[in-house]
GROMACS .gro file of C-alpha atoms in nm:
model
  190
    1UNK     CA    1   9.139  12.760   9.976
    2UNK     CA    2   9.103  12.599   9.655
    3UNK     CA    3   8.975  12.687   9.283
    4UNK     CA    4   8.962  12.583   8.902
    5UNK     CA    5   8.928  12.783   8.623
    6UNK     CA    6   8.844  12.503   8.412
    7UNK     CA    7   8.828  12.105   8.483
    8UNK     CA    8   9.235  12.086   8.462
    9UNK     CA    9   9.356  12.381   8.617
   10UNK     CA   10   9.343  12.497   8.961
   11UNK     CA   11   9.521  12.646   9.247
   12UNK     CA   12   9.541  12.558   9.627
   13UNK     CA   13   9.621  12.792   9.849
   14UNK     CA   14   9.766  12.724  10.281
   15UNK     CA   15   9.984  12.783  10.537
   16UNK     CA   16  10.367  12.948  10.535
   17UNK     CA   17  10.280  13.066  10.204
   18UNK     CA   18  10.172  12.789   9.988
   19UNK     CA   19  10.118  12.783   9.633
   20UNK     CA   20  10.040  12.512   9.457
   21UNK     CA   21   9.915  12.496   9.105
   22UNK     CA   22   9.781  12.170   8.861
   23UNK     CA   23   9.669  12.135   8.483
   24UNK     CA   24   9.599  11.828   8.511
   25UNK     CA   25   9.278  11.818   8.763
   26UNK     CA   26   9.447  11.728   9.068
   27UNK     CA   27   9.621  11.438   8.960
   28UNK     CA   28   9.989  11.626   9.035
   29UNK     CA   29  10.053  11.967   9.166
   30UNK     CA   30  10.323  12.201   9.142
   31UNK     CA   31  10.457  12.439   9.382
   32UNK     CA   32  10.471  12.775   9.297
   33UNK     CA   33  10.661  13.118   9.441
   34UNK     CA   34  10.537  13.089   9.775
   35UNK     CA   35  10.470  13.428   9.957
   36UNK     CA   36  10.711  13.366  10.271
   37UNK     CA   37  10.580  13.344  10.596
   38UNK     CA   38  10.211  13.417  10.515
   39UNK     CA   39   9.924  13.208  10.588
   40UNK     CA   40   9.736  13.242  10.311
   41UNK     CA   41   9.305  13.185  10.306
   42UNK     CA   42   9.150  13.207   9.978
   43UNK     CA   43   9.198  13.143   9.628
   44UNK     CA   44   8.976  13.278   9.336
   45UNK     CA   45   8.959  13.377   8.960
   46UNK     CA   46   8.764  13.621   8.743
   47UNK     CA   47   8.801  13.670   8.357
   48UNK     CA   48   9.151  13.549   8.408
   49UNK     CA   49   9.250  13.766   8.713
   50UNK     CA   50   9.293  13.620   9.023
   51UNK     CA   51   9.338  13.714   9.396
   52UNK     CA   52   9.510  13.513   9.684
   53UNK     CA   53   9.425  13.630  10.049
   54UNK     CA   54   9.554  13.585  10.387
   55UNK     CA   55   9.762  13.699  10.679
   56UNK     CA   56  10.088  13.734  10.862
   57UNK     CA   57  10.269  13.705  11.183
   58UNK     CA   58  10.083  14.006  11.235
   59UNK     CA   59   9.720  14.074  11.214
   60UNK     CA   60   9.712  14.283  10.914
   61UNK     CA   61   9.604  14.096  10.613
   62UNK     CA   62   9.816  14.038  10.274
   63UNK     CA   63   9.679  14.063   9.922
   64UNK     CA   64   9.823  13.895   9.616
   65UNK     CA   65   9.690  13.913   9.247
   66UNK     CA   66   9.722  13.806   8.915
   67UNK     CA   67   9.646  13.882   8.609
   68UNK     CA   68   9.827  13.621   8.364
   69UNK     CA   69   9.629  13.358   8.492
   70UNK     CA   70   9.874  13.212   8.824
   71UNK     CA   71  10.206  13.248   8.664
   72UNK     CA   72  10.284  13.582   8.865
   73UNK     CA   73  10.180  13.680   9.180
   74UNK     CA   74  10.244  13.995   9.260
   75UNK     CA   75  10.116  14.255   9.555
   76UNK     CA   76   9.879  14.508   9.453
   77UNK     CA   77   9.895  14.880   9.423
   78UNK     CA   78   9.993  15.023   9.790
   79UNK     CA   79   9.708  15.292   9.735
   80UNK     CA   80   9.442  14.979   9.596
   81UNK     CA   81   9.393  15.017   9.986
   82UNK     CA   82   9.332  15.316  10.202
   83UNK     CA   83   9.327  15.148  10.502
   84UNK     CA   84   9.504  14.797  10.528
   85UNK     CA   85   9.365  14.507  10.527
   86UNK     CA   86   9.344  14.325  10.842
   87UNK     CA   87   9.330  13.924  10.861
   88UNK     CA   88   9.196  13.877  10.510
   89UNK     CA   89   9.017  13.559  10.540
   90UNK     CA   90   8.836  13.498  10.189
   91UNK     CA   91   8.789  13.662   9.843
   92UNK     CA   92   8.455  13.659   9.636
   93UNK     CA   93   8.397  13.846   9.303
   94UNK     CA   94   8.074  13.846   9.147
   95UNK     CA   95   8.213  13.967   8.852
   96UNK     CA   96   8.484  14.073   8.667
   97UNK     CA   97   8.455  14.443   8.830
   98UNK     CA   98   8.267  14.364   9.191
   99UNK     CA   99   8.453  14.191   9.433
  100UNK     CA  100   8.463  14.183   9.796
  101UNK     CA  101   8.684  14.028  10.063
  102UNK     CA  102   8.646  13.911  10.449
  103UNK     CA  103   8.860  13.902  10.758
  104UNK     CA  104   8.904  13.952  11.089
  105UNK     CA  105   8.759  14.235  11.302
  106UNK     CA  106   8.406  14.216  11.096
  107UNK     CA  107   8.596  14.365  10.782
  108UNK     CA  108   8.452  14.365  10.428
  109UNK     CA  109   8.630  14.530  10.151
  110UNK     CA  110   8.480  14.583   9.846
  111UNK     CA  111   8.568  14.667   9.483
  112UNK     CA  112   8.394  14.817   9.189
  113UNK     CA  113   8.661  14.820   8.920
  114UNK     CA  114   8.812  14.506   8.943
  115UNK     CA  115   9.025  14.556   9.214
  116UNK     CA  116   9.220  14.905   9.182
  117UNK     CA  117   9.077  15.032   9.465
  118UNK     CA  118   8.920  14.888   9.764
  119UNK     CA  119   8.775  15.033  10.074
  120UNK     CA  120   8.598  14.866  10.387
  121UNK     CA  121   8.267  14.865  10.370
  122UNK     CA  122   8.213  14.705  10.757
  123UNK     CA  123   8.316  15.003  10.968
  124UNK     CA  124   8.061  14.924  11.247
  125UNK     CA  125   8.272  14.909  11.557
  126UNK     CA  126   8.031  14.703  11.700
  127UNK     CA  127   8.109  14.424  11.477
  128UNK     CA  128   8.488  14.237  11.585
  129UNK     CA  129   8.423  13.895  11.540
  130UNK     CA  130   8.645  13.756  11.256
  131UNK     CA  131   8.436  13.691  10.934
  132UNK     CA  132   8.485  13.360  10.727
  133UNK     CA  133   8.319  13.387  10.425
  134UNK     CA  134   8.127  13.632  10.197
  135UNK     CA  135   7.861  13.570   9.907
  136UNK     CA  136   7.704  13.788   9.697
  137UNK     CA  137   7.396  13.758   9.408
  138UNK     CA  138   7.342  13.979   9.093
  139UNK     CA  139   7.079  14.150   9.278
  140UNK     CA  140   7.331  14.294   9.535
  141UNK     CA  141   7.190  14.055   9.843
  142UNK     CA  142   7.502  13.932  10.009
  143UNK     CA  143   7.575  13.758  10.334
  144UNK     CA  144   7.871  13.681  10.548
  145UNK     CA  145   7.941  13.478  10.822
  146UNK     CA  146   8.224  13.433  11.113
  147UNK     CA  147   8.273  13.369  11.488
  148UNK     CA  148   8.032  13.365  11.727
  149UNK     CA  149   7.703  13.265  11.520
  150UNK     CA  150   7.788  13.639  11.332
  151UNK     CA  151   7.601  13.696  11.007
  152UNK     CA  152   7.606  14.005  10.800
  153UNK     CA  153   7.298  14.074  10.585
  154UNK     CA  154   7.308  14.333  10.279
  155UNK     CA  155   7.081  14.435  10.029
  156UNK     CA  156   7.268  14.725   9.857
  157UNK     CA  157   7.639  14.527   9.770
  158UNK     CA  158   7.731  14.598  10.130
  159UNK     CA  159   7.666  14.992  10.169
  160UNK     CA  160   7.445  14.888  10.466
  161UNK     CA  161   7.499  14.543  10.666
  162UNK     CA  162   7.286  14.441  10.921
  163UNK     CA  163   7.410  14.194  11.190
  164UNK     CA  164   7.222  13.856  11.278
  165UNK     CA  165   7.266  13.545  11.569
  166UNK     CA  166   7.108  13.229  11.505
  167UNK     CA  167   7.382  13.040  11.672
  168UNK     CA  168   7.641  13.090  11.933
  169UNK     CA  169   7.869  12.852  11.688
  170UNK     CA  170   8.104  12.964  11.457
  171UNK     CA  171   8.025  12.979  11.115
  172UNK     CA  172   8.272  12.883  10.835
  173UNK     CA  173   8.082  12.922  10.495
  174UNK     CA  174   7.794  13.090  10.314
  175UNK     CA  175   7.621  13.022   9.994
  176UNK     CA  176   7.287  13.098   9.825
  177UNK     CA  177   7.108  12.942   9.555
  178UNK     CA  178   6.832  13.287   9.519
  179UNK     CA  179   6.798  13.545   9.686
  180UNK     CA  180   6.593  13.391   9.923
  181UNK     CA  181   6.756  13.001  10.029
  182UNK     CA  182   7.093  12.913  10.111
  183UNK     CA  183   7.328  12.772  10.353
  184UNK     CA  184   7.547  12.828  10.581
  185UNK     CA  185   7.764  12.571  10.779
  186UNK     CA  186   8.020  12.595  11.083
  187UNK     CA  187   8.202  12.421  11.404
  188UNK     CA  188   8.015  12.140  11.566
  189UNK     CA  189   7.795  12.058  11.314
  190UNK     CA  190   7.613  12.374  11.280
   0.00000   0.00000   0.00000
């Protein structure tokens, strides 16, 4: 994963725990405390906090933040999460207090104070397939997408998700320009 916080400085986020960092809009990057063996997802910044997501050798999921703007990243709070996080896969806030993330087994956890606590919102059983991506609007419609064609509809900030198919593909990313039209895009084209 990738973001910028402003047109100079960004972070990059990949594999065996990767961290790299630029102020100078791409041109040069600098490696930064990595976090071991982790394979980590997603990068992404609110009102100077940010979050880095991913996963280990094993399936659960690992959680990094930060709140001095990349130059420490640190583990949150053990009890942030009542039930680990499995395969964390990407991060999205909407805001400086909402904030959601996506992984593997059709998890979504969600935040409403910026991060302190988080609990999974997708608790469906029926839903495994390992989700990609997650978007959200002001108006609480939010969407994400993951293996198998998978889509997740909300229209309460994810109290209530409701699966859809339109493709047997997977799908890789989700965005929305309304609450109405947006995109999503995946393997093979789709």
């Amino acid at each position: 994963g990738v973001y910028f916080i402003s047109s100079l400085k960004g972070w990059a986020v990949g594999e065996n725990g990767t961290i790299l960092n630029t102020t100078d809009g791409g041109e040069t990057w600098s490696f930064q405390t990595g976090a071991s063996s982790y394979n980590l997802r997603d990068v992404c910044f609110v009102s100077g906090k940010g979050w880095i997501v991913g996963h280990g050798i094993s399936p659960n999921g690992i959680v990094f933040t930060t709140s001095d703007e990349g130059a420490n990243w640190l583990a949150p709070n053990p009890s942030a999460f009542p039930t680990p996080p499995y395969g964390m896969e990407r991060a999205f806030f909407l805001d400086s207090n909402n904030g959601w993330f996506a992984g593997n087994n059709g998890n979504i956890y969600h935040t409403v104070d910026g991060g302190n606590y988080w609990w999974n919102q997708q608790l469906n059983g029926s839903i495994t397939e390992a989700l990609s991506d997650v978007y959200f609007r002001p108006s609480g419609k939010g969407w994400a997408t993951g293996s198998a064609g998978r889509i997740l509809i909300t229209a309460d900030t994810g109290s209530t998700w409701s699966p859809v198919s339109l493709t047997a593909g997977s799908l890789y990313g989700v965005w929305f320009v309304d609450d109405v039209y947006g995109w999503t895009v995946g393997a093979g084209g789709t």
